[in-house]
Amino acid sequence: MSDTIQGLLSQSAKGIKPSPIREMFHLIRKPGMISFAGGMPDPDIFPVEQFHQGADILLEEGRDILQYGVTEGYTPLKEFLSRWTAPKMGREPSMDEILITSGSSQVADLLTRATVDRGDYVVCEETSFLGNTINMYNQGANFLTIPCDENGMLVEKISNAVDQARAEGKKVKFIYTIPNFHNPLGCTLSLERRKELVAVAKDKELLILEDDPYGCVRFEGDELPTLYSLDDAGLVLYAGSFSKILAPGTRVAWAIGPKDLIRTMTIFKQGVDTCTSVVAQALVYKYCQSGNLDAFLPKIVSHYRAKRDAMEAAFSKYLPKGEVQYVTPKGGFFYWLTTPNIRAEDLFQRCLEKKVAFVCGAPFFPNGGGEHSFRMCFTFASPEETDRGIKAMGEAMKELLAEKG
């Protein structure tokens, strides 16, 4: 970068953090590389034919669909989402409580723009989804991180953390949580903690961003109520996405929340991208309205359940006994592995030599940590690739342990 450009950059730009996952795409796309890194759906399960069947809508309504759309979103899709999400939301949200976004990460982006001043704090899990926490950080947010176990965030620790921060003059704006099949931890927030979290938010006058891209990808166990449905104070903003239940290339997601907050986020969106692609929204609507979403979703769940089982079987078969800790996810896309006697970065470099990639844990810790943990996505690689990749990883682990003595 030239001195001239460097001198013209804003203070925000000088401190901006890139996404480690996006930055490593050039590595994981190399020929022969087995990738457990990016949280990508399996393209073999994309409903290409069913999605294509809805393309006639371009001929039927092309004059409108190819024009600029309203920022709030394509009305037929919003009406569908109101009906389709009603069982999860506890009621049918009104049109002014729904905003269509360009991916669910835009929900976090718009909420941060609407609520966070530079130096303000966000409460989140330790660890958390780096795609959103990096975006929050780049907009000036700091973090109060709350530890987790197999039942999700230790909600009982939030009140003291918030009280201490406020006693020090810090402003805390919202709680960011991924309650179902957490990215990257794989855990699910228990019902008791869900109720407690909503109560804490009400007591401390905090918003909750309920990020739920994986909630429909459940392999086992009973569905738990959304935080949104448990909230009687209008403090929960729910984020859903078609990325994991249709295809990420659509870049269509949604937010459901208090209408005044949705309105404020909409105004920010007007300046960010005017509107989410109307063509994409219309194609997604036609796919859903035709019944394909509900008909195809069980196939997606079954496909990914088999992939999860294949990865865990490979763990048991190849990884050194007693050296790896993890929680079996009941849905979603990820395993979170901890190796107390092996640094994740050392393992990553050794695995790259064997053409296997994953994501090291440190970037998922907003306040530092994670040197002995890493994330594994089980949805993208084939079962055969998973077996070969975990075998190579096990060899790398054994080599590093032997060198350590």
PDB file of N, CA and C in Angstrom, residues 92-163:
ATOM      1  N   GLU A  92     -47.785 -15.161  13.923  1.00  0.00           N
ATOM      2  CA  GLU A  92     -47.368 -14.664  12.625  1.00  0.00           C
ATOM      3  C   GLU A  92     -46.856 -13.232  12.757  1.00  0.00           C
ATOM      4  N   PRO A  93     -45.579 -12.993  12.520  1.00  0.00           N
ATOM      5  CA  PRO A  93     -45.073 -11.614  12.582  1.00  0.00           C
ATOM      6  C   PRO A  93     -45.740 -10.747  11.507  1.00  0.00           C
ATOM      7  N   SER A  94     -45.926  -9.480  11.809  1.00  0.00           N
ATOM      8  CA  SER A  94     -46.496  -8.545  10.843  1.00  0.00           C
ATOM      9  C   SER A  94     -45.429  -8.124   9.836  1.00  0.00           C
ATOM     10  N   MET A  95     -45.852  -7.530   8.736  1.00  0.00           N
ATOM     11  CA  MET A  95     -44.925  -7.140   7.684  1.00  0.00           C
ATOM     12  C   MET A  95     -43.896  -6.127   8.175  1.00  0.00           C
ATOM     13  N   ASP A  96     -44.285  -5.260   9.101  1.00  0.00           N
ATOM     14  CA  ASP A  96     -43.325  -4.259   9.586  1.00  0.00           C
ATOM     15  C   ASP A  96     -42.404  -4.811  10.679  1.00  0.00           C
ATOM     16  N   GLU A  97     -42.542  -6.109  10.977  1.00  0.00           N
ATOM     17  CA  GLU A  97     -41.625  -6.783  11.907  1.00  0.00           C
ATOM     18  C   GLU A  97     -40.623  -7.676  11.174  1.00  0.00           C
ATOM     19  N   ILE A  98     -40.654  -7.663   9.829  1.00  0.00           N
ATOM     20  CA  ILE A  98     -39.791  -8.533   9.021  1.00  0.00           C
ATOM     21  C   ILE A  98     -38.963  -7.677   8.069  1.00  0.00           C
ATOM     22  N   LEU A  99     -37.676  -7.971   7.984  1.00  0.00           N
ATOM     23  CA  LEU A  99     -36.775  -7.332   7.040  1.00  0.00           C
ATOM     24  C   LEU A  99     -36.000  -8.413   6.293  1.00  0.00           C
ATOM     25  N   ILE A 100     -36.032  -8.382   4.972  1.00  0.00           N
ATOM     26  CA  ILE A 100     -35.242  -9.299   4.159  1.00  0.00           C
ATOM     27  C   ILE A 100     -33.841  -8.714   4.005  1.00  0.00           C
ATOM     28  N   THR A 101     -32.826  -9.550   4.221  1.00  0.00           N
ATOM     29  CA  THR A 101     -31.448  -9.073   4.186  1.00  0.00           C
ATOM     30  C   THR A 101     -30.603  -9.882   3.206  1.00  0.00           C
ATOM     31  N   SER A 102     -29.435  -9.357   2.907  1.00  0.00           N
ATOM     32  CA  SER A 102     -28.483 -10.031   2.024  1.00  0.00           C
ATOM     33  C   SER A 102     -27.584 -10.926   2.868  1.00  0.00           C
ATOM     34  N   GLY A 103     -28.089 -12.084   3.234  1.00  0.00           N
ATOM     35  CA  GLY A 103     -27.396 -12.984   4.140  1.00  0.00           C
ATOM     36  C   GLY A 103     -27.680 -12.621   5.584  1.00  0.00           C
ATOM     37  N   SER A 104     -27.604 -13.612   6.480  1.00  0.00           N
ATOM     38  CA  SER A 104     -27.922 -13.326   7.878  1.00  0.00           C
ATOM     39  C   SER A 104     -26.851 -12.493   8.560  1.00  0.00           C
ATOM     40  N   SER A 105     -25.627 -12.487   8.018  1.00  0.00           N
ATOM     41  CA  SER A 105     -24.595 -11.631   8.603  1.00  0.00           C
ATOM     42  C   SER A 105     -24.977 -10.167   8.479  1.00  0.00           C
ATOM     43  N   GLN A 106     -25.802  -9.825   7.480  1.00  0.00           N
ATOM     44  CA  GLN A 106     -26.231  -8.434   7.365  1.00  0.00           C
ATOM     45  C   GLN A 106     -27.156  -8.043   8.508  1.00  0.00           C
ATOM     46  N   VAL A 107     -27.865  -9.013   9.076  1.00  0.00           N
ATOM     47  CA  VAL A 107     -28.696  -8.697  10.245  1.00  0.00           C
ATOM     48  C   VAL A 107     -27.812  -8.191  11.383  1.00  0.00           C
ATOM     49  N   ALA A 108     -26.722  -8.914  11.655  1.00  0.00           N
ATOM     50  CA  ALA A 108     -25.788  -8.494  12.699  1.00  0.00           C
ATOM     51  C   ALA A 108     -25.160  -7.151  12.359  1.00  0.00           C
ATOM     52  N   ASP A 109     -24.817  -6.965  11.093  1.00  0.00           N
ATOM     53  CA  ASP A 109     -24.225  -5.703  10.654  1.00  0.00           C
ATOM     54  C   ASP A 109     -25.172  -4.532  10.902  1.00  0.00           C
ATOM     55  N   LEU A 110     -26.424  -4.680  10.485  1.00  0.00           N
ATOM     56  CA  LEU A 110     -27.393  -3.596  10.621  1.00  0.00           C
ATOM     57  C   LEU A 110     -27.732  -3.319  12.086  1.00  0.00           C
ATOM     58  N   LEU A 111     -27.839  -4.387  12.894  1.00  0.00           N
ATOM     59  CA  LEU A 111     -28.099  -4.182  14.319  1.00  0.00           C
ATOM     60  C   LEU A 111     -26.940  -3.439  14.970  1.00  0.00           C
ATOM     61  N   THR A 112     -25.720  -3.795  14.611  1.00  0.00           N
ATOM     62  CA  THR A 112     -24.554  -3.109  15.176  1.00  0.00           C
ATOM     63  C   THR A 112     -24.545  -1.643  14.769  1.00  0.00           C
ATOM     64  N   ARG A 113     -24.823  -1.370  13.510  1.00  0.00           N
ATOM     65  CA  ARG A 113     -24.899   0.019  13.052  1.00  0.00           C
ATOM     66  C   ARG A 113     -25.959   0.795  13.822  1.00  0.00           C
ATOM     67  N   ALA A 114     -27.075   0.107  14.120  1.00  0.00           N
ATOM     68  CA  ALA A 114     -28.211   0.785  14.752  1.00  0.00           C
ATOM     69  C   ALA A 114     -28.021   1.023  16.248  1.00  0.00           C
ATOM     70  N   THR A 115     -27.140   0.243  16.902  1.00  0.00           N
ATOM     71  CA  THR A 115     -27.081   0.307  18.360  1.00  0.00           C
ATOM     72  C   THR A 115     -25.715   0.601  18.952  1.00  0.00           C
ATOM     73  N   VAL A 116     -24.643   0.298  18.244  1.00  0.00           N
ATOM     74  CA  VAL A 116     -23.313   0.331  18.862  1.00  0.00           C
ATOM     75  C   VAL A 116     -22.542   1.580  18.457  1.00  0.00           C
ATOM     76  N   ASP A 117     -22.118   2.341  19.447  1.00  0.00           N
ATOM     77  CA  ASP A 117     -21.149   3.416  19.252  1.00  0.00           C
ATOM     78  C   ASP A 117     -19.763   2.844  19.539  1.00  0.00           C
ATOM     79  N   ARG A 118     -18.743   3.446  18.923  1.00  0.00           N
ATOM     80  CA  ARG A 118     -17.382   2.938  19.113  1.00  0.00           C
ATOM     81  C   ARG A 118     -17.047   2.883  20.600  1.00  0.00           C
ATOM     82  N   GLY A 119     -16.601   1.696  21.033  1.00  0.00           N
ATOM     83  CA  GLY A 119     -16.256   1.493  22.437  1.00  0.00           C
ATOM     84  C   GLY A 119     -17.333   0.807  23.243  1.00  0.00           C
ATOM     85  N   ASP A 120     -18.550   0.693  22.679  1.00  0.00           N
ATOM     86  CA  ASP A 120     -19.625  -0.020  23.373  1.00  0.00           C
ATOM     87  C   ASP A 120     -19.339  -1.524  23.387  1.00  0.00           C
ATOM     88  N   TYR A 121     -20.094  -2.238  24.221  1.00  0.00           N
ATOM     89  CA  TYR A 121     -19.845  -3.669  24.422  1.00  0.00           C
ATOM     90  C   TYR A 121     -21.012  -4.523  23.946  1.00  0.00           C
ATOM     91  N   VAL A 122     -20.657  -5.703  23.453  1.00  0.00           N
ATOM     92  CA  VAL A 122     -21.606  -6.749  23.080  1.00  0.00           C
ATOM     93  C   VAL A 122     -21.277  -7.974  23.911  1.00  0.00           C
ATOM     94  N   VAL A 123     -22.295  -8.624  24.471  1.00  0.00           N
ATOM     95  CA  VAL A 123     -22.125  -9.881  25.190  1.00  0.00           C
ATOM     96  C   VAL A 123     -22.232 -11.017  24.179  1.00  0.00           C
ATOM     97  N   CYS A 124     -21.302 -11.967  24.232  1.00  0.00           N
ATOM     98  CA  CYS A 124     -21.383 -13.109  23.324  1.00  0.00           C
ATOM     99  C   CYS A 124     -20.765 -14.344  23.969  1.00  0.00           C
ATOM    100  N   GLU A 125     -21.002 -15.476  23.339  1.00  0.00           N
ATOM    101  CA  GLU A 125     -20.386 -16.709  23.812  1.00  0.00           C
ATOM    102  C   GLU A 125     -18.871 -16.665  23.626  1.00  0.00           C
ATOM    103  N   GLU A 126     -18.198 -17.396  24.467  1.00  0.00           N
ATOM    104  CA  GLU A 126     -16.764 -17.641  24.277  1.00  0.00           C
ATOM    105  C   GLU A 126     -16.606 -19.152  23.977  1.00  0.00           C
ATOM    106  N   THR A 127     -16.538 -19.481  22.694  1.00  0.00           N
ATOM    107  CA  THR A 127     -16.221 -18.702  21.514  1.00  0.00           C
ATOM    108  C   THR A 127     -17.489 -18.303  20.763  1.00  0.00           C
ATOM    109  N   SER A 128     -17.285 -17.535  19.621  1.00  0.00           N
ATOM    110  CA  SER A 128     -18.437 -17.119  18.845  1.00  0.00           C
ATOM    111  C   SER A 128     -18.097 -17.112  17.363  1.00  0.00           C
ATOM    112  N   PHE A 129     -19.116 -16.945  16.527  1.00  0.00           N
ATOM    113  CA  PHE A 129     -18.944 -16.950  15.083  1.00  0.00           C
ATOM    114  C   PHE A 129     -18.121 -15.746  14.652  1.00  0.00           C
ATOM    115  N   LEU A 130     -16.942 -16.003  14.116  1.00  0.00           N
ATOM    116  CA  LEU A 130     -16.010 -14.925  13.823  1.00  0.00           C
ATOM    117  C   LEU A 130     -16.506 -14.001  12.711  1.00  0.00           C
ATOM    118  N   GLY A 131     -17.336 -14.507  11.799  1.00  0.00           N
ATOM    119  CA  GLY A 131     -17.850 -13.652  10.738  1.00  0.00           C
ATOM    120  C   GLY A 131     -18.610 -12.466  11.274  1.00  0.00           C
ATOM    121  N   ASN A 132     -19.375 -12.676  12.341  1.00  0.00           N
ATOM    122  CA  ASN A 132     -20.135 -11.575  12.929  1.00  0.00           C
ATOM    123  C   ASN A 132     -19.338 -10.795  13.954  1.00  0.00           C
ATOM    124  N   THR A 133     -18.549 -11.470  14.779  1.00  0.00           N
ATOM    125  CA  THR A 133     -17.809 -10.715  15.794  1.00  0.00           C
ATOM    126  C   THR A 133     -16.732  -9.836  15.159  1.00  0.00           C
ATOM    127  N   ILE A 134     -16.114 -10.286  14.062  1.00  0.00           N
ATOM    128  CA  ILE A 134     -15.145  -9.432  13.379  1.00  0.00           C
ATOM    129  C   ILE A 134     -15.835  -8.208  12.806  1.00  0.00           C
ATOM    130  N   ASN A 135     -17.016  -8.397  12.243  1.00  0.00           N
ATOM    131  CA  ASN A 135     -17.775  -7.258  11.719  1.00  0.00           C
ATOM    132  C   ASN A 135     -18.125  -6.281  12.844  1.00  0.00           C
ATOM    133  N   MET A 136     -18.572  -6.812  13.979  1.00  0.00           N
ATOM    134  CA  MET A 136     -18.883  -5.947  15.116  1.00  0.00           C
ATOM    135  C   MET A 136     -17.636  -5.195  15.583  1.00  0.00           C
ATOM    136  N   TYR A 137     -16.517  -5.913  15.663  1.00  0.00           N
ATOM    137  CA  TYR A 137     -15.249  -5.292  16.062  1.00  0.00           C
ATOM    138  C   TYR A 137     -14.857  -4.177  15.093  1.00  0.00           C
ATOM    139  N   ASN A 138     -15.004  -4.429  13.797  1.00  0.00           N
ATOM    140  CA  ASN A 138     -14.626  -3.439  12.795  1.00  0.00           C
ATOM    141  C   ASN A 138     -15.507  -2.200  12.851  1.00  0.00           C
ATOM    142  N   GLN A 139     -16.677  -2.331  13.475  1.00  0.00           N
ATOM    143  CA  GLN A 139     -17.541  -1.173  13.679  1.00  0.00           C
ATOM    144  C   GLN A 139     -17.352  -0.553  15.063  1.00  0.00           C
ATOM    145  N   GLY A 140     -16.362  -1.036  15.820  1.00  0.00           N
ATOM    146  CA  GLY A 140     -16.022  -0.382  17.076  1.00  0.00           C
ATOM    147  C   GLY A 140     -16.473  -1.086  18.328  1.00  0.00           C
ATOM    148  N   ALA A 141     -17.060  -2.275  18.209  1.00  0.00           N
ATOM    149  CA  ALA A 141     -17.560  -2.983  19.391  1.00  0.00           C
ATOM    150  C   ALA A 141     -16.434  -3.666  20.155  1.00  0.00           C
ATOM    151  N   ASN A 142     -16.606  -3.721  21.475  1.00  0.00           N
ATOM    152  CA  ASN A 142     -15.807  -4.578  22.351  1.00  0.00           C
ATOM    153  C   ASN A 142     -16.708  -5.704  22.843  1.00  0.00           C
ATOM    154  N   PHE A 143     -16.123  -6.674  23.553  1.00  0.00           N
ATOM    155  CA  PHE A 143     -16.898  -7.862  23.888  1.00  0.00           C
ATOM    156  C   PHE A 143     -16.757  -8.272  25.344  1.00  0.00           C
ATOM    157  N   LEU A 144     -17.893  -8.672  25.915  1.00  0.00           N
ATOM    158  CA  LEU A 144     -17.922  -9.389  27.183  1.00  0.00           C
ATOM    159  C   LEU A 144     -18.203 -10.846  26.820  1.00  0.00           C
ATOM    160  N   THR A 145     -17.238 -11.713  27.013  1.00  0.00           N
ATOM    161  CA  THR A 145     -17.400 -13.098  26.592  1.00  0.00           C
ATOM    162  C   THR A 145     -17.795 -13.985  27.771  1.00  0.00           C
ATOM    163  N   ILE A 146     -18.759 -14.868  27.507  1.00  0.00           N
ATOM    164  CA  ILE A 146     -19.318 -15.744  28.529  1.00  0.00           C
ATOM    165  C   ILE A 146     -18.973 -17.190  28.191  1.00  0.00           C
ATOM    166  N   PRO A 147     -18.376 -17.942  29.113  1.00  0.00           N
ATOM    167  CA  PRO A 147     -18.002 -19.337  28.831  1.00  0.00           C
ATOM    168  C   PRO A 147     -19.215 -20.204  28.498  1.00  0.00           C
ATOM    169  N   CYS A 148     -18.950 -21.325  27.855  1.00  0.00           N
ATOM    170  CA  CYS A 148     -20.000 -22.263  27.461  1.00  0.00           C
ATOM    171  C   CYS A 148     -19.630 -23.670  27.916  1.00  0.00           C
ATOM    172  N   ASP A 149     -20.636 -24.531  27.992  1.00  0.00           N
ATOM    173  CA  ASP A 149     -20.424 -25.964  28.158  1.00  0.00           C
ATOM    174  C   ASP A 149     -21.292 -26.685  27.145  1.00  0.00           C
ATOM    175  N   GLU A 150     -21.529 -27.956  27.328  1.00  0.00           N
ATOM    176  CA  GLU A 150     -22.295 -28.719  26.347  1.00  0.00           C
ATOM    177  C   GLU A 150     -23.742 -28.260  26.237  1.00  0.00           C
ATOM    178  N   ASN A 151     -24.229 -27.479  27.205  1.00  0.00           N
ATOM    179  CA  ASN A 151     -25.585 -26.936  27.174  1.00  0.00           C
ATOM    180  C   ASN A 151     -25.618 -25.462  26.813  1.00  0.00           C
ATOM    181  N   GLY A 152     -24.537 -24.979  26.184  1.00  0.00           N
ATOM    182  CA  GLY A 152     -24.518 -23.605  25.708  1.00  0.00           C
ATOM    183  C   GLY A 152     -23.940 -22.615  26.689  1.00  0.00           C
ATOM    184  N   MET A 153     -24.251 -21.362  26.465  1.00  0.00           N
ATOM    185  CA  MET A 153     -23.726 -20.269  27.263  1.00  0.00           C
ATOM    186  C   MET A 153     -24.103 -20.415  28.738  1.00  0.00           C
ATOM    187  N   LEU A 154     -23.135 -20.128  29.627  1.00  0.00           N
ATOM    188  CA  LEU A 154     -23.403 -20.137  31.070  1.00  0.00           C
ATOM    189  C   LEU A 154     -24.089 -18.827  31.426  1.00  0.00           C
ATOM    190  N   VAL A 155     -25.393 -18.811  31.206  1.00  0.00           N
ATOM    191  CA  VAL A 155     -26.179 -17.579  31.277  1.00  0.00           C
ATOM    192  C   VAL A 155     -26.095 -16.923  32.655  1.00  0.00           C
ATOM    193  N   GLU A 156     -25.903 -17.746  33.689  1.00  0.00           N
ATOM    194  CA  GLU A 156     -25.865 -17.186  35.046  1.00  0.00           C
ATOM    195  C   GLU A 156     -24.698 -16.229  35.260  1.00  0.00           C
ATOM    196  N   LYS A 157     -23.740 -16.232  34.354  1.00  0.00           N
ATOM    197  CA  LYS A 157     -22.581 -15.349  34.492  1.00  0.00           C
ATOM    198  C   LYS A 157     -22.780 -13.986  33.824  1.00  0.00           C
ATOM    199  N   ILE A 158     -23.877 -13.819  33.087  1.00  0.00           N
ATOM    200  CA  ILE A 158     -24.058 -12.586  32.322  1.00  0.00           C
ATOM    201  C   ILE A 158     -24.300 -11.384  33.230  1.00  0.00           C
ATOM    202  N   SER A 159     -25.178 -11.522  34.211  1.00  0.00           N
ATOM    203  CA  SER A 159     -25.551 -10.371  35.052  1.00  0.00           C
ATOM    204  C   SER A 159     -24.346  -9.725  35.714  1.00  0.00           C
ATOM    205  N   ASN A 160     -23.491 -10.541  36.324  1.00  0.00           N
ATOM    206  CA  ASN A 160     -22.311  -9.983  36.991  1.00  0.00           C
ATOM    207  C   ASN A 160     -21.377  -9.319  35.993  1.00  0.00           C
ATOM    208  N   ALA A 161     -21.225  -9.934  34.810  1.00  0.00           N
ATOM    209  CA  ALA A 161     -20.347  -9.351  33.795  1.00  0.00           C
ATOM    210  C   ALA A 161     -20.870  -7.991  33.336  1.00  0.00           C
ATOM    211  N   VAL A 162     -22.172  -7.893  33.141  1.00  0.00           N
ATOM    212  CA  VAL A 162     -22.767  -6.626  32.709  1.00  0.00           C
ATOM    213  C   VAL A 162     -22.690  -5.585  33.829  1.00  0.00           C
ATOM    214  N   ASP A 163     -22.998  -5.996  35.058  1.00  0.00           N
ATOM    215  CA  ASP A 163     -22.940  -5.067  36.189  1.00  0.00           C
ATOM    216  C   ASP A 163     -21.532  -4.507  36.370  1.00  0.00           C
TER     217      ASP A 163
END
